[in-house]
Amino acid sequence: MPSERPWLQFAEWAKSYGDIMHLSVLGKSIIILSSPKAVSDLLDKRSSNYSDRPSLPMAGDLVGYVDSLPLCAYGRRHREMRKLFAEVINSRTAQDLYPIQERKTQQFLSRLARHPLDARKHIRWLIASIVFKISHGRDVADVQDPLVTLADQATSDFGDATVPGAFFVDMLPVLRYVPDWMPGTRWKSQAREWRNTMQKLRDDAYDDIVRKVAEGVAAPSFTASLIEENPHRTLEQDNIFRWASVGLYSGGADTTVSAIESFFLSMTLYPDVQRRAQDELDRVVGRTRLPNFGDRSHLPFIEALIREVYRWNPVSPLALPHVSTSDDVYDEYYIPAGSVVIGNSWAIMHNSEVYPEPMKFTPERYLPPHKEGLNPDPRAFAFGYGRRACPGERLADDSLFIVIAMTLAVFDIHPPRNEAGSIKRVNSAYTASAISHPVDLECHITPRATTTEKLLAAIASE
């Protein structure tokens, strides 16, 4: 079982062994799916049999995420949490969130104009400010906000804890009982450290809102609504609300940050794509105002660019594992109950038979004329599968649109320059974590024209 970037090794094996591979690791059956058809047929169409999660002793039991939406067992708890998310993030309520997303993105542009070398920091602030405004009614001043710092650390820890093969205890659960003093058990103290961070993130902000609701001073938010509408909640309900509250951020913020970082990186590498997107914005929106959500349906190239951001380097290259609850037969393969089933999203979105020349960033692949079977919408693979798909997909997708559209309307994104003003080589490498980020995010950002400078000045003065 490869422990670093397993999605790449699985993709290579799939070339020899096919789109459905079976691994046996210490007697455990692991099924790797590497085609759109396989993940659709099993994880989507047969989701009633493939919606549970396997036991992940490191991330689930030792770190403590066993009750979180991503890792909790399929059943009543899982359905209740998804229902809570669906009430705040759905096609009907999405428009209610547009003003928050547009205003925060305008502030992001202003920050980027003042400090263009700090793009990565501004991106993290932007997503934190959007999500925490919705989830906790909290205005985030900067990325040094204690809640943001805590959430980012916990999210990073979760990504490290869930990489398949990274911790042997996930393959041999009995190792959790090994005494801490034995050599080679550094991972146990690591788990305790991560658990402390997780508990502080889950409880501190929630308890603060409980107090504010009792005092009648809580700002409107998803969490405040849960508490206000359930004054006599049971301990189980309270635990669900705690996880739902923190889940809005921890479940999707880092992935959205990763997607936006990939957008900035791709623009430094593909200037022709950037110019075509800007030409469309100038033609449809003009240069006297910023684009808004009402423009989206009139911006097909921007929409195609968003799809390519999802595909080019998936934010989650390897989907979290599912587990089969009953024996199954698929395409002459016998899949025993209890098998771990993993969708290799990276392999699917870099399959040259599905996406020709997959290593190139080519938004045009999604524009007419379409060829049947080629270039499907990568959002079908970017947010997980079946009943385990990310419930925050709509919020993340809307945020990505408004950031890309507004940024390209007012800025040019160039490769980085050294102190002498010469263009530096762009580092296109990505991290090996479960949530993949560009290793470096260096770019040279400048306002496009006098009219956009006036727009930025107007935003800054508000």
Short mmCIF file of N, CA and C in Angstrom, two decimals, residues 105-248:
data_model
loop_
_atom_site.label_atom_id
_atom_site.label_comp_id
_atom_site.label_asym_id
_atom_site.label_seq_id
_atom_site.Cartn_x
_atom_site.Cartn_y
_atom_site.Cartn_z
N THR A 105 -15.48 39.00 -1.44
CA THR A 105 -14.56 38.93 -2.57
C THR A 105 -14.09 40.31 -2.98
N GLN A 106 -14.95 41.31 -2.89
CA GLN A 106 -14.51 42.69 -3.14
C GLN A 106 -13.42 43.10 -2.15
N GLN A 107 -13.59 42.73 -0.90
CA GLN A 107 -12.56 43.03 0.10
C GLN A 107 -11.27 42.27 -0.20
N PHE A 108 -11.41 41.06 -0.71
CA PHE A 108 -10.24 40.27 -1.12
C PHE A 108 -9.47 41.00 -2.22
N LEU A 109 -10.18 41.55 -3.20
CA LEU A 109 -9.53 42.29 -4.28
C LEU A 109 -8.76 43.49 -3.73
N SER A 110 -9.37 44.18 -2.79
CA SER A 110 -8.71 45.34 -2.18
C SER A 110 -7.44 44.93 -1.46
N ARG A 111 -7.49 43.85 -0.72
CA ARG A 111 -6.30 43.36 -0.01
C ARG A 111 -5.22 42.93 -1.00
N LEU A 112 -5.64 42.27 -2.07
CA LEU A 112 -4.69 41.80 -3.08
C LEU A 112 -4.02 42.97 -3.79
N ALA A 113 -4.77 44.05 -4.01
CA ALA A 113 -4.20 45.23 -4.65
C ALA A 113 -3.15 45.89 -3.76
N ARG A 114 -3.40 45.91 -2.44
CA ARG A 114 -2.45 46.54 -1.51
C ARG A 114 -1.22 45.68 -1.27
N HIS A 115 -1.42 44.37 -1.22
CA HIS A 115 -0.31 43.46 -0.90
C HIS A 115 -0.33 42.28 -1.87
N PRO A 116 0.05 42.50 -3.13
CA PRO A 116 -0.08 41.46 -4.16
C PRO A 116 0.83 40.24 -3.96
N LEU A 117 1.85 40.36 -3.14
CA LEU A 117 2.75 39.23 -2.92
C LEU A 117 2.19 38.23 -1.90
N ASP A 118 1.10 38.61 -1.25
CA ASP A 118 0.53 37.76 -0.20
C ASP A 118 -0.75 37.07 -0.66
N ALA A 119 -0.78 36.64 -1.92
CA ALA A 119 -2.00 36.04 -2.47
C ALA A 119 -2.48 34.86 -1.64
N ARG A 120 -1.57 33.99 -1.25
CA ARG A 120 -1.97 32.79 -0.51
C ARG A 120 -2.64 33.16 0.81
N LYS A 121 -2.10 34.14 1.51
CA LYS A 121 -2.68 34.58 2.78
C LYS A 121 -4.07 35.18 2.55
N HIS A 122 -4.20 35.97 1.49
CA HIS A 122 -5.50 36.61 1.21
C HIS A 122 -6.56 35.57 0.84
N ILE A 123 -6.16 34.53 0.12
CA ILE A 123 -7.10 33.48 -0.25
C ILE A 123 -7.63 32.78 1.00
N ARG A 124 -6.75 32.46 1.93
CA ARG A 124 -7.18 31.80 3.16
C ARG A 124 -8.11 32.71 3.96
N TRP A 125 -7.77 34.00 4.00
CA TRP A 125 -8.65 34.94 4.71
C TRP A 125 -10.03 34.97 4.05
N LEU A 126 -10.06 35.04 2.73
CA LEU A 126 -11.33 35.16 2.01
C LEU A 126 -12.28 34.02 2.35
N ILE A 127 -11.81 32.79 2.21
CA ILE A 127 -12.69 31.65 2.44
C ILE A 127 -13.08 31.56 3.91
N ALA A 128 -12.13 31.84 4.80
CA ALA A 128 -12.46 31.84 6.23
C ALA A 128 -13.52 32.89 6.54
N SER A 129 -13.39 34.07 5.94
CA SER A 129 -14.34 35.14 6.24
C SER A 129 -15.73 34.83 5.71
N ILE A 130 -15.82 34.16 4.56
CA ILE A 130 -17.13 33.77 4.02
C ILE A 130 -17.77 32.69 4.90
N VAL A 131 -17.02 31.64 5.16
CA VAL A 131 -17.60 30.49 5.85
C VAL A 131 -17.92 30.81 7.31
N PHE A 132 -17.02 31.49 8.01
CA PHE A 132 -17.28 31.78 9.42
C PHE A 132 -18.38 32.83 9.59
N LYS A 133 -18.58 33.68 8.59
CA LYS A 133 -19.72 34.60 8.65
C LYS A 133 -21.03 33.81 8.58
N ILE A 134 -21.05 32.80 7.72
CA ILE A 134 -22.25 31.97 7.58
C ILE A 134 -22.43 31.05 8.78
N SER A 135 -21.36 30.40 9.19
CA SER A 135 -21.48 29.36 10.22
C SER A 135 -21.57 29.92 11.63
N HIS A 136 -20.82 31.00 11.91
CA HIS A 136 -20.75 31.51 13.28
C HIS A 136 -21.13 32.99 13.41
N GLY A 137 -21.48 33.64 12.29
CA GLY A 137 -21.78 35.07 12.36
C GLY A 137 -20.57 35.90 12.73
N ARG A 138 -19.39 35.39 12.42
CA ARG A 138 -18.14 35.98 12.88
C ARG A 138 -17.47 36.74 11.75
N ASP A 139 -17.06 37.97 12.01
CA ASP A 139 -16.27 38.75 11.06
C ASP A 139 -14.80 38.49 11.32
N VAL A 140 -14.11 37.98 10.32
CA VAL A 140 -12.70 37.62 10.44
C VAL A 140 -11.84 38.76 9.91
N ALA A 141 -11.03 39.33 10.77
CA ALA A 141 -10.20 40.47 10.38
C ALA A 141 -9.01 40.04 9.53
N ASP A 142 -8.38 38.95 9.91
CA ASP A 142 -7.21 38.47 9.17
C ASP A 142 -6.99 37.00 9.49
N VAL A 143 -5.99 36.41 8.82
CA VAL A 143 -5.76 34.98 8.99
C VAL A 143 -5.13 34.65 10.34
N GLN A 144 -4.76 35.69 11.10
CA GLN A 144 -4.25 35.45 12.45
C GLN A 144 -5.37 35.32 13.47
N ASP A 145 -6.62 35.47 13.03
CA ASP A 145 -7.76 35.25 13.91
C ASP A 145 -7.59 33.88 14.58
N PRO A 146 -7.71 33.80 15.90
CA PRO A 146 -7.46 32.53 16.60
C PRO A 146 -8.30 31.37 16.08
N LEU A 147 -9.56 31.65 15.72
CA LEU A 147 -10.42 30.57 15.23
C LEU A 147 -9.95 30.08 13.87
N VAL A 148 -9.51 31.00 13.01
CA VAL A 148 -9.01 30.61 11.69
C VAL A 148 -7.73 29.79 11.82
N THR A 149 -6.82 30.26 12.68
CA THR A 149 -5.57 29.53 12.90
C THR A 149 -5.84 28.12 13.39
N LEU A 150 -6.76 28.01 14.33
CA LEU A 150 -7.11 26.71 14.88
C LEU A 150 -7.75 25.82 13.82
N ALA A 151 -8.67 26.39 13.05
CA ALA A 151 -9.36 25.61 12.02
C ALA A 151 -8.41 25.15 10.94
N ASP A 152 -7.49 26.01 10.53
CA ASP A 152 -6.53 25.62 9.50
C ASP A 152 -5.63 24.49 9.99
N GLN A 153 -5.22 24.57 11.26
CA GLN A 153 -4.37 23.51 11.80
C GLN A 153 -5.13 22.19 11.87
N ALA A 154 -6.37 22.24 12.34
CA ALA A 154 -7.17 21.01 12.43
C ALA A 154 -7.44 20.42 11.05
N THR A 155 -7.69 21.28 10.07
CA THR A 155 -7.95 20.80 8.71
C THR A 155 -6.71 20.14 8.13
N SER A 156 -5.55 20.76 8.36
CA SER A 156 -4.30 20.17 7.91
C SER A 156 -4.05 18.82 8.58
N ASP A 157 -4.31 18.76 9.89
CA ASP A 157 -4.14 17.51 10.62
C ASP A 157 -5.04 16.40 10.06
N PHE A 158 -6.30 16.76 9.78
CA PHE A 158 -7.24 15.78 9.24
C PHE A 158 -6.75 15.24 7.90
N GLY A 159 -6.24 16.15 7.06
CA GLY A 159 -5.72 15.72 5.77
C GLY A 159 -4.57 14.74 5.91
N ASP A 160 -3.67 15.02 6.85
CA ASP A 160 -2.53 14.12 7.08
C ASP A 160 -2.98 12.79 7.67
N ALA A 161 -3.99 12.83 8.54
CA ALA A 161 -4.43 11.62 9.23
C ALA A 161 -5.21 10.66 8.35
N THR A 162 -5.73 11.16 7.22
CA THR A 162 -6.60 10.33 6.38
C THR A 162 -5.94 9.88 5.09
N VAL A 163 -4.65 10.15 4.89
CA VAL A 163 -3.96 9.65 3.70
C VAL A 163 -3.88 8.12 3.79
N PRO A 164 -4.45 7.39 2.83
CA PRO A 164 -4.40 5.93 2.90
C PRO A 164 -2.97 5.41 2.97
N GLY A 165 -2.72 4.52 3.91
CA GLY A 165 -1.41 3.92 4.03
C GLY A 165 -0.41 4.71 4.85
N ALA A 166 -0.79 5.91 5.29
CA ALA A 166 0.15 6.75 6.03
C ALA A 166 0.42 6.22 7.43
N PHE A 167 -0.56 5.52 8.02
CA PHE A 167 -0.41 5.02 9.39
C PHE A 167 -0.75 3.53 9.41
N PHE A 168 0.20 2.74 9.87
CA PHE A 168 0.03 1.29 9.86
C PHE A 168 -1.12 0.84 10.75
N VAL A 169 -1.47 1.66 11.75
CA VAL A 169 -2.57 1.30 12.64
C VAL A 169 -3.89 1.20 11.88
N ASP A 170 -4.02 1.89 10.74
CA ASP A 170 -5.24 1.78 9.95
C ASP A 170 -5.36 0.40 9.30
N MET A 171 -4.23 -0.23 9.07
CA MET A 171 -4.22 -1.58 8.50
C MET A 171 -4.27 -2.65 9.60
N LEU A 172 -3.71 -2.32 10.76
CA LEU A 172 -3.64 -3.27 11.87
C LEU A 172 -4.13 -2.57 13.14
N PRO A 173 -5.46 -2.45 13.32
CA PRO A 173 -6.03 -1.65 14.41
C PRO A 173 -5.57 -2.02 15.81
N VAL A 174 -5.14 -3.26 16.00
CA VAL A 174 -4.71 -3.67 17.34
C VAL A 174 -3.52 -2.86 17.82
N LEU A 175 -2.81 -2.21 16.90
CA LEU A 175 -1.64 -1.41 17.28
C LEU A 175 -2.02 -0.22 18.16
N ARG A 176 -3.29 0.15 18.17
CA ARG A 176 -3.69 1.28 19.02
C ARG A 176 -3.45 0.98 20.50
N TYR A 177 -3.34 -0.30 20.84
CA TYR A 177 -3.16 -0.69 22.24
C TYR A 177 -1.68 -0.86 22.62
N VAL A 178 -0.79 -0.61 21.68
CA VAL A 178 0.64 -0.70 21.98
C VAL A 178 1.01 0.40 22.97
N PRO A 179 1.78 0.10 24.03
CA PRO A 179 2.17 1.14 25.00
C PRO A 179 2.94 2.28 24.35
N ASP A 180 2.72 3.49 24.86
CA ASP A 180 3.35 4.67 24.29
C ASP A 180 4.87 4.64 24.39
N TRP A 181 5.41 3.91 25.39
CA TRP A 181 6.85 3.93 25.60
C TRP A 181 7.62 3.06 24.61
N MET A 182 6.90 2.27 23.83
CA MET A 182 7.59 1.39 22.89
C MET A 182 8.15 2.20 21.71
N PRO A 183 9.30 1.80 21.18
CA PRO A 183 9.86 2.49 20.01
C PRO A 183 8.89 2.47 18.83
N GLY A 184 8.91 3.53 18.06
CA GLY A 184 8.07 3.60 16.86
C GLY A 184 6.64 4.00 17.10
N THR A 185 6.34 4.56 18.29
CA THR A 185 4.95 4.95 18.58
C THR A 185 4.78 6.47 18.63
N ARG A 186 5.62 7.19 17.91
CA ARG A 186 5.48 8.64 17.85
C ARG A 186 4.11 9.04 17.33
N TRP A 187 3.52 8.19 16.49
CA TRP A 187 2.21 8.49 15.92
C TRP A 187 1.13 8.59 17.00
N LYS A 188 1.31 7.95 18.14
CA LYS A 188 0.31 8.01 19.21
C LYS A 188 0.30 9.39 19.87
N SER A 189 1.47 9.95 20.12
CA SER A 189 1.52 11.30 20.68
C SER A 189 1.06 12.32 19.64
N GLN A 190 1.33 12.03 18.36
CA GLN A 190 0.82 12.89 17.29
C GLN A 190 -0.70 12.89 17.29
N ALA A 191 -1.30 11.72 17.47
CA ALA A 191 -2.76 11.62 17.51
C ALA A 191 -3.33 12.42 18.67
N ARG A 192 -2.70 12.37 19.83
CA ARG A 192 -3.19 13.13 20.98
C ARG A 192 -3.11 14.63 20.72
N GLU A 193 -2.04 15.06 20.10
CA GLU A 193 -1.89 16.48 19.77
C GLU A 193 -2.98 16.92 18.81
N TRP A 194 -3.21 16.12 17.78
CA TRP A 194 -4.25 16.45 16.81
C TRP A 194 -5.63 16.42 17.45
N ARG A 195 -5.84 15.49 18.38
CA ARG A 195 -7.14 15.38 19.05
C ARG A 195 -7.41 16.63 19.89
N ASN A 196 -6.41 17.14 20.58
CA ASN A 196 -6.59 18.35 21.38
C ASN A 196 -6.99 19.53 20.50
N THR A 197 -6.35 19.65 19.34
CA THR A 197 -6.69 20.72 18.41
C THR A 197 -8.13 20.57 17.92
N MET A 198 -8.50 19.34 17.56
CA MET A 198 -9.85 19.08 17.07
C MET A 198 -10.90 19.45 18.11
N GLN A 199 -10.70 19.04 19.35
CA GLN A 199 -11.68 19.30 20.40
C GLN A 199 -11.82 20.79 20.69
N LYS A 200 -10.71 21.48 20.66
CA LYS A 200 -10.76 22.93 20.90
C LYS A 200 -11.53 23.63 19.78
N LEU A 201 -11.29 23.21 18.54
CA LEU A 201 -12.00 23.80 17.41
C LEU A 201 -13.50 23.49 17.50
N ARG A 202 -13.84 22.26 17.80
CA ARG A 202 -15.24 21.84 17.83
C ARG A 202 -16.02 22.56 18.94
N ASP A 203 -15.39 22.76 20.09
CA ASP A 203 -16.14 23.18 21.27
C ASP A 203 -16.07 24.67 21.60
N ASP A 204 -14.92 25.31 21.42
CA ASP A 204 -14.75 26.67 21.94
C ASP A 204 -15.71 27.67 21.30
N ALA A 205 -15.74 27.73 19.98
CA ALA A 205 -16.60 28.70 19.30
C ALA A 205 -18.07 28.36 19.51
N TYR A 206 -18.40 27.07 19.52
CA TYR A 206 -19.78 26.65 19.75
C TYR A 206 -20.24 27.08 21.14
N ASP A 207 -19.43 26.82 22.16
CA ASP A 207 -19.80 27.20 23.53
C ASP A 207 -19.95 28.71 23.66
N ASP A 208 -19.15 29.45 22.91
CA ASP A 208 -19.26 30.91 22.95
C ASP A 208 -20.60 31.37 22.39
N ILE A 209 -21.06 30.71 21.32
CA ILE A 209 -22.36 31.08 20.75
C ILE A 209 -23.50 30.64 21.66
N VAL A 210 -23.36 29.50 22.33
CA VAL A 210 -24.36 29.09 23.32
C VAL A 210 -24.53 30.18 24.37
N ARG A 211 -23.41 30.71 24.84
CA ARG A 211 -23.46 31.77 25.85
C ARG A 211 -24.12 33.03 25.29
N LYS A 212 -23.77 33.41 24.07
CA LYS A 212 -24.33 34.62 23.47
C LYS A 212 -25.82 34.47 23.19
N VAL A 213 -26.25 33.28 22.80
CA VAL A 213 -27.69 33.05 22.60
C VAL A 213 -28.43 33.22 23.92
N ALA A 214 -27.87 32.69 24.98
CA ALA A 214 -28.49 32.82 26.31
C ALA A 214 -28.59 34.28 26.74
N GLU A 215 -27.60 35.08 26.32
CA GLU A 215 -27.59 36.50 26.69
C GLU A 215 -28.35 37.37 25.69
N GLY A 216 -28.81 36.76 24.59
CA GLY A 216 -29.56 37.50 23.59
C GLY A 216 -28.72 38.40 22.71
N VAL A 217 -27.43 38.10 22.57
CA VAL A 217 -26.54 38.96 21.78
C VAL A 217 -25.86 38.21 20.63
N ALA A 218 -26.33 37.02 20.30
CA ALA A 218 -25.69 36.23 19.24
C ALA A 218 -26.00 36.82 17.87
N ALA A 219 -24.99 36.93 17.03
CA ALA A 219 -25.19 37.38 15.65
C ALA A 219 -25.90 36.27 14.87
N PRO A 220 -26.69 36.64 13.85
CA PRO A 220 -27.36 35.60 13.04
C PRO A 220 -26.33 34.68 12.40
N SER A 221 -26.56 33.38 12.48
CA SER A 221 -25.64 32.41 11.89
C SER A 221 -26.29 31.03 11.88
N PHE A 222 -25.68 30.13 11.16
CA PHE A 222 -26.12 28.73 11.11
C PHE A 222 -26.11 28.13 12.51
N THR A 223 -25.03 28.33 13.25
CA THR A 223 -24.90 27.75 14.59
C THR A 223 -25.91 28.36 15.56
N ALA A 224 -26.05 29.67 15.53
CA ALA A 224 -27.00 30.33 16.43
C ALA A 224 -28.42 29.83 16.18
N SER A 225 -28.76 29.61 14.91
CA SER A 225 -30.10 29.10 14.59
C SER A 225 -30.33 27.71 15.18
N LEU A 226 -29.32 26.86 15.09
CA LEU A 226 -29.45 25.51 15.66
C LEU A 226 -29.73 25.59 17.16
N ILE A 227 -29.01 26.45 17.84
CA ILE A 227 -29.15 26.56 19.29
C ILE A 227 -30.48 27.20 19.68
N GLU A 228 -30.85 28.27 18.97
CA GLU A 228 -32.09 28.99 19.29
C GLU A 228 -33.32 28.14 19.04
N GLU A 229 -33.28 27.34 17.98
CA GLU A 229 -34.45 26.54 17.61
C GLU A 229 -34.56 25.24 18.40
N ASN A 230 -33.53 24.93 19.19
CA ASN A 230 -33.52 23.68 19.96
C ASN A 230 -33.05 23.94 21.39
N PRO A 231 -33.81 24.72 22.15
CA PRO A 231 -33.37 25.08 23.51
C PRO A 231 -33.31 23.88 24.45
N HIS A 232 -34.06 22.83 24.15
CA HIS A 232 -34.09 21.66 25.03
C HIS A 232 -33.43 20.45 24.35
N ARG A 233 -32.39 20.69 23.59
CA ARG A 233 -31.71 19.64 22.84
C ARG A 233 -31.10 18.60 23.78
N THR A 234 -31.08 17.37 23.31
CA THR A 234 -30.46 16.29 24.06
C THR A 234 -28.95 16.37 23.91
N LEU A 235 -28.24 15.57 24.69
CA LEU A 235 -26.78 15.52 24.57
C LEU A 235 -26.37 15.05 23.18
N GLU A 236 -27.11 14.09 22.63
CA GLU A 236 -26.79 13.61 21.29
C GLU A 236 -27.01 14.71 20.26
N GLN A 237 -28.13 15.44 20.37
CA GLN A 237 -28.37 16.55 19.45
C GLN A 237 -27.28 17.60 19.57
N ASP A 238 -26.91 17.91 20.80
CA ASP A 238 -25.88 18.92 21.02
C ASP A 238 -24.56 18.50 20.36
N ASN A 239 -24.23 17.23 20.45
CA ASN A 239 -23.01 16.73 19.82
C ASN A 239 -23.09 16.85 18.30
N ILE A 240 -24.25 16.52 17.74
CA ILE A 240 -24.45 16.65 16.30
C ILE A 240 -24.31 18.11 15.88
N PHE A 241 -24.90 19.02 16.65
CA PHE A 241 -24.82 20.44 16.32
C PHE A 241 -23.37 20.94 16.37
N ARG A 242 -22.61 20.47 17.35
CA ARG A 242 -21.20 20.87 17.44
C ARG A 242 -20.43 20.47 16.18
N TRP A 243 -20.64 19.23 15.76
CA TRP A 243 -19.93 18.77 14.57
C TRP A 243 -20.45 19.46 13.31
N ALA A 244 -21.74 19.71 13.24
CA ALA A 244 -22.29 20.41 12.08
C ALA A 244 -21.76 21.83 12.02
N SER A 245 -21.66 22.48 13.16
CA SER A 245 -21.17 23.86 13.22
C SER A 245 -19.76 23.98 12.66
N VAL A 246 -18.88 23.13 13.14
CA VAL A 246 -17.49 23.20 12.69
C VAL A 246 -17.33 22.59 11.31
N GLY A 247 -18.27 21.73 10.91
CA GLY A 247 -18.16 21.04 9.64
C GLY A 247 -18.25 21.94 8.43
N LEU A 248 -18.98 23.06 8.55
CA LEU A 248 -19.08 23.98 7.42
C LEU A 248 -17.70 24.46 7.00
#
